[in-house]
Amino acid sequence: MTKIENLPKRYGWNTPVTAPGPKGMQMLTMMKKIMAEPLPFLANARLQFGDVVQFPIPKPATYFVASPEGARDILVAKHKQVNKRTIQYTSLSLVTGEGLLTADGEVWKQRRRILQPAFHHEMIALTQNEVVAALDRLNQRWTKAVSAGDEIMDLDQEMMSLALEITGNTLFGTDLSGEALEITQATISALHGVVARAQNPLALPLRIPTPANQSMNKAVALLDSAIDRILKLRLKDRLPAGQPIRDMLDVLLAAQDANDINKEQLRDEIATFIVAGHETVASALTWAVHLLGKNMNEQEALAANSDRSLQVFNETLRLYPPAWLITRRTLEPVVVSDIEIPANSLVILSPWVTHRHESVWQDPLKFNPDRMKDGVPQVGYLPFGAGPRLCIGRDMALLEGSLILADLYRNWKITPLQSGEVPIDASVTLRPHNGLPMRVTAR
Ligand code: HEM
């Protein structure tokens, strides 16, 4: 452990050193590895330096808060002392504009108030219907494939398209599903451009036509024109007064009619829901399939009792949290675990690391859905964040995830082709590096 006494008093730009952490040279030589494998880097940083780590970065001063209490403190008790003006969210806003996920302050507060009720009521019922319909189609497709001898499938791809279908249909309705596919794919490719950008400290402004900027601009333009087309189509087919809403688009258009949001904001929220709601769910499902393949006793227990599916999904979100990084900027000095984090610092939280903290989790690396049987703890578990910025789609995602897992394992046995670790790509979410080929047989 590098003691703080052995570190310089300040990094460049007069940035004070207030917490232990790696030395500048140490970090510089590891940079390539950190970019390629950020999860072990963060996990080791906690083991080596403790629950609050300061990286030797002069501007902004950069802290990693790993402890369950510290992470909760930042998101809940001290939420007014931080905002989302970080590279993660400003890059994301290149795709989502000022949507619910990236907005701050009054803009965010007003938008959340408008959209929250839909997520409590209408969207939950819609999700249930769309999940059942999409599973029906998947079961038919798999039955055909398996009876033709095609038992080996890439479960990562399967879960991505299942989640995509459900996201598209709950947002834009089945009648728009052709457009939904295009719009969702455009969003995803723009999103991956965003990550590449956030990881590249030398990224040039978007108006400079580098190849990366051109492809990012193209993806955003494609997204904009697809949203435009969807809106035009829907304007010809507005919901008659008094009818139950068909999808999220009806909810957003009603908000526009009430002058709660304007056209640009409507576009930003559509992009936000695709970004936030699709790959996250798909990633969680993929890793659940992986874990249930490695732990066949758990797979059999779930097949015999569908009521275990929420526990399995929650435990998967602990071990493989799709949102593996959450960031904030401090607006004023914030004290966490007796360490002062100065104003204007970048604070990094990692559900991946916090979910493995021995102070909350016994035998943290073990996949044990039973530990979730009485619900999830308030501290040390943050797959959906916490506090006022808690994921607005949490209940939808939990419903979607548990319905899908229950149905999949009631009908199918899904076994791995080989044992061993599956390498992880930590990008927008966590994904298996080479997909997830599995054998699917009927139960
Ligand atoms: C397993 C699936 C999901 C995971 C793991 C997840 C994770 C998260 C996390 C960690 C945050 C907080 C980010 C922060 O505090 O910086 C968040 C916020 C958000 N999520 Fe989710 N999410 C999931 C599904 C969804 C779905 C299905 C939707 C919508 C259709 C959605 C929409 C949002 C939105 C709009 C926000 C911003 C909320 C606000 O700041 O008011 N998410 N999500």
Coordinates of C-alpha atoms and ligand atoms in Angstrom, one line a residue:
M1 CA 0.0 0.0 0.0
T2 CA 1.4 3.4 -1.0
K3 CA 1.0 5.6 2.1
I4 CA -0.2 9.1 1.4
E5 CA 3.0 10.4 3.0
N6 CA 5.0 8.8 0.2
L7 CA 3.0 10.6 -2.5
P8 CA 3.7 14.2 -3.6
K9 CA 1.6 16.9 -1.8
R10 CA 0.2 18.1 -5.1
Y11 CA -0.2 16.8 -8.7
G12 CA 0.0 19.3 -11.6
W13 CA -2.4 22.4 -11.7
N14 CA -2.0 22.7 -8.0
T15 CA -4.3 19.7 -7.4
P16 CA -3.9 18.6 -3.8
V17 CA -3.3 14.9 -3.0
T18 CA -5.8 13.9 -0.3
A19 CA -6.1 10.1 -0.8
P20 CA -3.7 7.2 -1.4
G21 CA -3.4 6.0 -4.9
P22 CA -0.9 4.8 -7.6
K23 CA 2.1 7.0 -8.6
G24 CA 2.1 8.8 -11.9
M25 CA 4.7 6.6 -13.6
Q26 CA 3.0 3.5 -12.3
M27 CA -0.3 4.5 -13.9
L28 CA 1.3 5.8 -17.1
T29 CA 3.1 2.4 -17.8
M30 CA -0.2 0.6 -17.2
M31 CA -2.4 2.8 -19.3
K32 CA -2.9 0.4 -22.2
K33 CA -3.8 -2.4 -19.8
I34 CA -6.2 -0.1 -17.9
M35 CA -8.0 0.7 -21.1
A36 CA -8.2 -2.9 -22.1
E37 CA -9.2 -4.3 -18.7
P38 CA -10.6 -1.6 -16.5
L39 CA -12.5 -4.0 -14.2
P40 CA -9.4 -5.8 -12.7
F41 CA -7.7 -2.4 -12.6
L42 CA -10.4 -0.9 -10.4
A43 CA -10.7 -4.0 -8.2
N44 CA -6.9 -4.0 -7.6
A45 CA -6.9 -0.3 -6.9
R46 CA -9.3 -0.8 -4.0
L47 CA -7.3 -3.8 -2.7
Q48 CA -4.1 -1.9 -2.9
F49 CA -5.1 1.6 -1.8
G50 CA -8.3 1.3 0.1
D51 CA -11.9 2.4 -0.2
V52 CA -11.1 5.9 -1.5
V53 CA -8.4 6.1 -4.1
Q54 CA -7.0 9.2 -5.9
F55 CA -5.5 8.7 -9.3
P56 CA -2.5 10.8 -10.2
I57 CA -4.5 12.9 -12.7
P58 CA -4.1 16.7 -12.3
K59 CA -7.3 17.9 -14.0
P60 CA -9.9 17.1 -13.0
A61 CA -8.7 15.6 -9.7
T62 CA -10.0 12.0 -10.0
Y63 CA -11.2 9.8 -7.1
F64 CA -12.5 6.3 -7.0
V65 CA -15.0 5.6 -4.2
A66 CA -15.3 1.8 -3.7
S67 CA -16.9 1.3 -0.3
P68 CA -20.6 0.5 0.0
E69 CA -21.2 3.4 2.4
G70 CA -19.1 5.9 0.3
A71 CA -20.9 5.0 -2.9
R72 CA -24.2 5.5 -1.3
D73 CA -23.1 8.7 0.3
I74 CA -22.3 10.2 -3.1
L75 CA -25.5 9.1 -4.7
V76 CA -27.9 9.7 -1.8
A77 CA -26.9 11.8 1.2
K78 CA -24.6 14.1 -0.8
H79 CA -26.5 14.1 -4.1
K80 CA -26.9 17.9 -4.0
Q81 CA -23.1 18.3 -3.8
V82 CA -22.5 16.6 -7.2
N83 CA -23.8 16.7 -10.7
K84 CA -23.3 14.7 -14.0
R85 CA -20.9 17.1 -15.8
T86 CA -18.4 14.3 -16.4
I87 CA -16.8 13.0 -19.6
Q88 CA -19.1 9.9 -19.4
Y89 CA -22.3 11.9 -19.5
T90 CA -21.1 14.8 -21.7
S91 CA -20.0 12.3 -24.3
L92 CA -23.3 10.4 -24.0
S93 CA -25.2 13.6 -24.5
L94 CA -23.8 13.8 -28.0
V95 CA -26.3 11.0 -28.7
T96 CA -29.1 11.6 -26.2
G97 CA -29.0 15.4 -26.0
E98 CA -30.3 16.7 -22.8
G99 CA -32.4 13.7 -22.0
L100 CA -33.3 12.4 -18.5
L101 CA -30.1 10.4 -18.2
T102 CA -27.7 13.3 -18.8
A103 CA -29.7 16.4 -17.7
D104 CA -29.0 18.1 -14.4
G105 CA -30.7 20.5 -12.0
E106 CA -34.1 22.0 -12.8
V107 CA -34.3 20.6 -16.3
W108 CA -33.8 17.1 -14.9
K109 CA -36.2 17.6 -12.0
Q110 CA -39.1 18.8 -14.2
R111 CA -38.6 16.0 -16.8
R112 CA -38.4 13.3 -14.1
R113 CA -41.7 14.6 -12.6
I114 CA -43.4 14.4 -16.0
L115 CA -42.2 10.9 -17.0
Q116 CA -42.2 9.1 -13.7
P117 CA -45.9 8.3 -13.6
A118 CA -45.8 6.5 -17.0
F119 CA -43.0 4.3 -15.7
H120 CA -45.1 3.3 -12.7
H121 CA -48.3 2.4 -14.5
E122 CA -48.6 2.3 -18.2
M123 CA -45.1 1.1 -19.1
I124 CA -45.2 -1.8 -16.7
A125 CA -48.4 -3.3 -18.2
L126 CA -47.0 -2.7 -21.7
T127 CA -43.7 -4.3 -20.9
Q128 CA -45.5 -7.4 -19.6
N129 CA -47.5 -7.8 -22.9
E130 CA -44.5 -7.2 -25.1
V131 CA -42.3 -9.6 -23.2
V132 CA -44.9 -12.4 -23.5
A133 CA -45.3 -11.7 -27.3
A134 CA -41.6 -11.6 -27.9
L135 CA -41.0 -14.8 -26.0
D136 CA -43.7 -16.5 -28.0
R137 CA -41.8 -15.6 -31.2
L138 CA -38.5 -16.7 -29.8
N139 CA -39.9 -20.1 -28.7
Q140 CA -41.3 -20.7 -32.1
R141 CA -38.0 -19.7 -33.8
W142 CA -35.9 -21.9 -31.4
T143 CA -38.3 -24.9 -31.8
K144 CA -37.8 -24.7 -35.5
A145 CA -34.0 -24.3 -35.3
V146 CA -33.5 -27.1 -32.7
S147 CA -35.7 -29.5 -34.6
A148 CA -33.6 -28.8 -37.7
G149 CA -30.5 -29.7 -35.7
D150 CA -29.3 -26.2 -35.1
E151 CA -28.8 -26.5 -31.3
I152 CA -25.7 -24.2 -31.0
M153 CA -26.7 -20.6 -30.7
D154 CA -24.9 -17.4 -29.7
L155 CA -26.9 -16.5 -26.6
D156 CA -25.4 -13.0 -26.5
Q157 CA -26.9 -12.2 -29.9
E158 CA -30.1 -13.9 -29.0
M159 CA -30.5 -11.8 -25.8
M160 CA -29.5 -8.6 -27.7
S161 CA -32.2 -9.2 -30.3
L162 CA -34.8 -10.2 -27.8
A163 CA -34.2 -7.1 -25.7
L164 CA -34.1 -4.9 -28.8
E165 CA -37.5 -6.2 -30.0
I166 CA -39.0 -5.5 -26.6
T167 CA -37.5 -2.1 -26.3
G168 CA -38.5 -1.2 -29.8
N169 CA -42.1 -2.3 -29.3
T170 CA -42.6 -0.8 -25.8
L171 CA -41.2 2.5 -27.1
F172 CA -42.7 2.7 -30.6
G173 CA -45.4 0.0 -30.8
T174 CA -45.5 -3.1 -32.9
D175 CA -46.8 -1.2 -35.9
L176 CA -43.5 0.6 -36.1
S177 CA -41.2 -2.3 -35.5
G178 CA -39.5 -2.0 -38.9
E179 CA -38.5 1.5 -38.0
A180 CA -37.8 0.6 -34.5
L181 CA -35.0 -1.8 -35.6
E182 CA -33.3 0.9 -37.7
I183 CA -33.6 3.5 -35.1
T184 CA -32.3 1.2 -32.4
Q185 CA -29.3 0.1 -34.4
A186 CA -28.4 3.7 -35.3
T187 CA -28.5 4.6 -31.6
I188 CA -26.3 1.7 -30.7
S189 CA -23.7 2.5 -33.3
A190 CA -23.7 6.1 -32.2
L191 CA -23.3 4.9 -28.6
H192 CA -20.2 2.9 -29.4
G193 CA -18.7 5.9 -31.1
V194 CA -19.3 7.8 -27.8
V195 CA -17.4 5.2 -25.8
A196 CA -14.5 5.3 -28.2
R197 CA -14.5 9.1 -27.8
A198 CA -14.7 9.0 -24.0
Q199 CA -11.7 6.7 -23.9
N200 CA -9.6 8.8 -26.3
P201 CA -8.2 11.9 -24.5
L202 CA -7.1 13.3 -27.9
A203 CA -10.6 13.1 -29.6
L204 CA -11.0 16.2 -31.8
P205 CA -14.2 18.3 -31.9
L206 CA -17.0 16.6 -33.9
R207 CA -16.9 19.3 -36.6
I208 CA -13.3 18.1 -37.6
P209 CA -13.9 15.3 -40.1
T210 CA -11.7 12.6 -38.7
P211 CA -12.9 9.1 -39.7
A212 CA -14.2 8.4 -36.2
N213 CA -16.0 11.7 -36.1
Q214 CA -17.5 11.1 -39.5
S215 CA -18.9 7.8 -38.6
M216 CA -20.3 9.1 -35.3
N217 CA -21.9 12.1 -37.0
K218 CA -23.4 9.7 -39.6
A219 CA -24.9 7.5 -36.9
V220 CA -26.4 10.5 -35.1
A221 CA -27.8 11.8 -38.4
L222 CA -29.3 8.4 -39.1
L223 CA -30.9 8.3 -35.6
D224 CA -32.3 11.8 -36.1
S225 CA -33.9 11.0 -39.4
A226 CA -35.3 7.7 -38.2
I227 CA -36.9 9.5 -35.2
D228 CA -38.3 12.1 -37.6
R229 CA -39.9 9.5 -39.7
I230 CA -41.4 7.7 -36.7
L231 CA -42.8 11.0 -35.5
K232 CA -44.3 11.8 -38.9
L233 CA -45.9 8.4 -39.1
R234 CA -47.4 8.7 -35.6
L235 CA -48.7 12.2 -36.3
K236 CA -51.0 10.5 -38.9
D237 CA -52.1 8.0 -36.3
R238 CA -52.7 9.9 -33.1
L239 CA -54.3 8.3 -30.1
P240 CA -58.0 9.1 -30.0
A241 CA -59.0 10.8 -26.7
G242 CA -59.8 8.5 -23.8
Q243 CA -58.0 5.4 -25.4
P244 CA -55.3 3.5 -23.4
I245 CA -51.8 4.4 -24.5
R246 CA -50.0 2.0 -26.9
D247 CA -46.4 2.8 -26.2
M248 CA -43.9 5.3 -24.8
L249 CA -44.3 7.5 -27.9
D250 CA -48.0 8.1 -26.9
V251 CA -46.8 9.2 -23.4
L252 CA -44.2 11.5 -24.8
L253 CA -46.6 13.0 -27.4
A254 CA -49.1 13.7 -24.6
A255 CA -46.4 15.5 -22.7
Q256 CA -45.7 17.5 -25.9
D257 CA -49.4 18.3 -26.3
A258 CA -49.5 19.6 -22.7
N259 CA -46.4 21.8 -23.6
D260 CA -44.4 20.0 -20.9
I261 CA -41.7 19.1 -23.5
N262 CA -40.9 20.5 -27.0
K263 CA -40.0 18.6 -30.2
E264 CA -36.2 18.5 -29.5
Q265 CA -36.7 17.3 -26.0
L266 CA -39.0 14.6 -27.3
R267 CA -36.3 13.4 -29.7
D268 CA -33.8 13.4 -26.8
E269 CA -36.0 11.3 -24.6
I270 CA -36.5 8.7 -27.3
A271 CA -32.8 8.4 -27.8
T272 CA -32.3 8.2 -24.0
F273 CA -34.7 5.4 -23.6
I274 CA -33.1 3.3 -26.3
V275 CA -29.6 4.0 -24.9
A276 CA -30.6 3.3 -21.3
G277 CA -33.1 0.5 -21.8
H278 CA -31.8 -1.9 -24.4
E279 CA -28.2 -3.0 -24.0
T280 CA -28.4 -2.9 -20.2
V281 CA -31.2 -5.5 -20.1
A282 CA -29.6 -7.6 -22.9
S283 CA -26.2 -7.6 -21.0
A284 CA -27.9 -8.7 -17.8
L285 CA -29.7 -11.5 -19.5
T286 CA -26.6 -12.7 -21.3
W287 CA -24.6 -13.0 -18.1
A288 CA -27.5 -14.7 -16.3
V289 CA -27.4 -17.4 -19.1
H290 CA -23.7 -17.7 -18.6
L291 CA -24.0 -18.0 -14.8
L292 CA -26.8 -20.6 -15.1
G293 CA -24.6 -22.6 -17.6
K294 CA -21.7 -22.6 -15.1
N295 CA -24.1 -23.5 -12.2
M296 CA -26.3 -26.3 -13.6
N297 CA -27.8 -26.9 -10.1
E298 CA -29.1 -23.4 -10.1
Q299 CA -30.4 -23.8 -13.7
E300 CA -32.3 -26.9 -12.6
A301 CA -33.7 -25.2 -9.5
L302 CA -35.0 -22.4 -11.7
A303 CA -36.5 -24.8 -14.3
A304 CA -38.4 -26.5 -11.4
N305 CA -39.5 -23.3 -9.8
S306 CA -40.0 -20.1 -11.9
D307 CA -40.5 -18.1 -8.7
R308 CA -36.7 -18.1 -8.4
S309 CA -36.2 -15.9 -11.5
L310 CA -36.1 -12.5 -9.8
Q311 CA -33.5 -13.8 -7.3
V312 CA -31.4 -15.1 -10.2
F313 CA -31.7 -11.8 -12.1
N314 CA -30.8 -9.7 -9.0
E315 CA -27.8 -11.9 -8.2
T316 CA -26.7 -11.6 -11.9
L317 CA -26.9 -7.8 -11.6
R318 CA -24.6 -8.1 -8.6
L319 CA -21.9 -10.1 -10.3
Y320 CA -22.2 -8.5 -13.7
P321 CA -23.7 -5.0 -13.3
P322 CA -24.3 -3.7 -16.9
A323 CA -23.8 -0.1 -15.7
W324 CA -20.3 -1.0 -14.3
L325 CA -19.3 2.7 -13.9
I326 CA -21.2 5.6 -12.5
T327 CA -19.6 9.1 -12.5
R328 CA -20.2 12.4 -10.8
R329 CA -18.5 15.8 -10.6
T330 CA -18.3 17.5 -7.2
L331 CA -19.8 21.0 -7.0
E332 CA -18.2 21.7 -3.6
P333 CA -15.7 19.9 -1.3
V334 CA -17.3 16.5 -0.3
V335 CA -16.0 14.4 2.6
V336 CA -16.3 10.6 2.1
S337 CA -14.8 8.1 4.6
D338 CA -12.9 11.0 6.3
I339 CA -11.2 12.0 3.0
E340 CA -11.9 15.4 1.5
I341 CA -12.6 15.4 -2.2
P342 CA -12.2 18.9 -3.5
A343 CA -14.7 20.8 -5.6
N344 CA -14.7 20.1 -9.3
S345 CA -13.3 16.6 -8.9
L346 CA -14.4 13.6 -10.9
V347 CA -15.8 10.8 -8.7
I348 CA -15.9 7.3 -10.1
L349 CA -18.1 4.7 -8.6
S350 CA -18.1 1.1 -9.8
P351 CA -20.9 -1.3 -9.0
W352 CA -18.6 -4.1 -10.2
V353 CA -16.2 -3.4 -7.4
T354 CA -18.7 -2.4 -4.7
H355 CA -20.8 -5.5 -5.3
R356 CA -17.8 -7.6 -4.4
H357 CA -17.1 -5.8 -1.1
E358 CA -16.6 -8.3 1.8
S359 CA -18.2 -5.9 4.3
V360 CA -21.6 -6.6 2.7
W361 CA -21.2 -9.8 0.7
Q362 CA -20.0 -13.1 2.2
D363 CA -18.1 -15.2 -0.3
P364 CA -18.6 -12.4 -2.9
L365 CA -17.4 -14.2 -6.0
K366 CA -19.9 -17.1 -5.5
F367 CA -23.1 -17.0 -7.7
N368 CA -25.7 -17.6 -5.0
P369 CA -29.3 -16.4 -5.9
D370 CA -30.5 -17.5 -2.4
R371 CA -28.7 -14.5 -0.9
M372 CA -31.4 -12.4 -2.7
K373 CA -34.4 -14.3 -1.3
D374 CA -35.3 -11.6 1.2
G375 CA -34.8 -8.8 -1.3
V376 CA -31.7 -6.7 -2.0
P377 CA -29.7 -4.7 0.6
Q378 CA -29.9 -0.8 0.6
V379 CA -26.2 -0.5 1.0
G380 CA -23.6 -2.3 -1.2
Y381 CA -26.0 -3.0 -4.1
L382 CA -26.4 -0.4 -6.8
P383 CA -27.0 -1.9 -10.2
F384 CA -29.6 0.8 -10.8
G385 CA -27.8 3.6 -9.0
A386 CA -29.4 5.1 -5.9
G387 CA -31.0 8.3 -4.6
P388 CA -32.9 10.7 -6.8
R389 CA -31.1 9.6 -10.0
L390 CA -32.1 6.0 -9.5
C391 CA -32.9 4.2 -12.8
I392 CA -36.4 5.2 -13.9
G393 CA -36.7 1.9 -15.8
R394 CA -35.8 -0.3 -12.8
D395 CA -39.2 -2.0 -12.3
M396 CA -39.6 -2.5 -16.0
A397 CA -36.1 -4.1 -16.2
L398 CA -36.7 -6.4 -13.2
L399 CA -40.1 -7.5 -14.7
E400 CA -38.6 -8.0 -18.1
G401 CA -35.5 -9.9 -16.8
S402 CA -37.4 -12.2 -14.4
L403 CA -40.2 -13.0 -16.9
I404 CA -37.7 -13.9 -19.6
L405 CA -35.5 -16.1 -17.4
A406 CA -38.6 -17.9 -16.0
D407 CA -39.9 -18.7 -19.5
L408 CA -36.5 -19.6 -21.0
Y409 CA -35.7 -22.2 -18.4
R410 CA -39.2 -23.6 -18.2
N411 CA -38.8 -24.5 -21.9
W412 CA -35.1 -25.0 -22.6
K413 CA -32.0 -26.4 -21.2
I414 CA -29.0 -24.1 -22.1
T415 CA -25.6 -25.6 -21.5
P416 CA -22.1 -24.2 -22.2
L417 CA -19.9 -25.7 -25.0
Q418 CA -16.8 -25.4 -22.8
S419 CA -16.0 -24.7 -19.2
G420 CA -13.8 -21.8 -18.1
E421 CA -13.9 -18.0 -17.8
V422 CA -15.6 -15.9 -20.5
P423 CA -13.6 -12.8 -21.2
I424 CA -15.5 -9.6 -20.6
D425 CA -15.6 -6.4 -22.8
A426 CA -16.3 -3.5 -20.5
S427 CA -17.7 -0.9 -22.9
V428 CA -21.1 0.8 -22.7
T429 CA -22.2 -2.3 -20.7
L430 CA -20.4 -5.6 -19.9
R431 CA -20.4 -8.0 -22.9
P432 CA -18.8 -11.4 -23.5
H433 CA -15.7 -10.7 -25.7
N434 CA -16.4 -13.5 -28.2
G435 CA -20.2 -13.9 -27.9
L436 CA -21.7 -16.7 -25.8
P437 CA -22.1 -19.9 -27.9
M438 CA -24.3 -22.3 -26.0
R439 CA -26.2 -25.6 -26.7
V440 CA -30.0 -25.2 -26.5
T441 CA -32.2 -28.3 -26.1
A442 CA -35.9 -28.7 -25.3
R443 CA -36.9 -29.7 -21.8
Ligands
HEM1 C1 -30.9 -4.1 -16.2 C2 -31.3 -3.0 -16.8 C3 -30.8 -1.7 -16.4 C4 -29.8 -1.2 -15.6 C5 -28.7 -2.1 -15.0 C6 -29.8 0.2 -15.5 C7 -28.9 1.0 -14.8 C8 -29.1 2.3 -14.6 C9 -28.2 3.1 -13.7 C10 -27.1 2.6 -12.9 C11 -28.7 4.4 -13.7 C12 -28.2 5.5 -12.9 C13 -27.0 6.2 -13.5 C14 -26.4 7.3 -12.6 O1 -26.8 7.5 -11.5 O2 -25.5 7.9 -13.1 C15 -29.8 4.4 -14.6 C16 -30.5 5.5 -14.9 C17 -31.5 5.6 -15.9 N1 -32.1 4.5 -16.6 FE1 -31.6 2.6 -16.3 N2 -30.9 0.6 -16.2 C18 -31.6 -0.4 -16.8 C19 -32.7 -0.4 -17.5 C20 -33.4 0.7 -17.9 C21 -34.6 0.7 -18.7 C22 -35.3 -0.5 -19.2 C23 -34.9 2.1 -19.0 C24 -36.0 2.7 -19.8 C25 -36.7 2.2 -20.7 C26 -33.9 2.8 -18.3 C27 -33.8 4.2 -18.3 C28 -33.0 5.0 -17.5 C29 -33.1 6.4 -17.4 C30 -33.9 7.3 -18.2 C31 -32.1 6.8 -16.4 C32 -31.9 8.2 -15.9 C33 -32.8 8.5 -14.7 C34 -32.6 9.8 -14.1 O3 -31.5 10.3 -13.9 O4 -33.6 10.4 -13.7 N3 -33.0 2.0 -17.6 N4 -30.0 3.1 -15.1

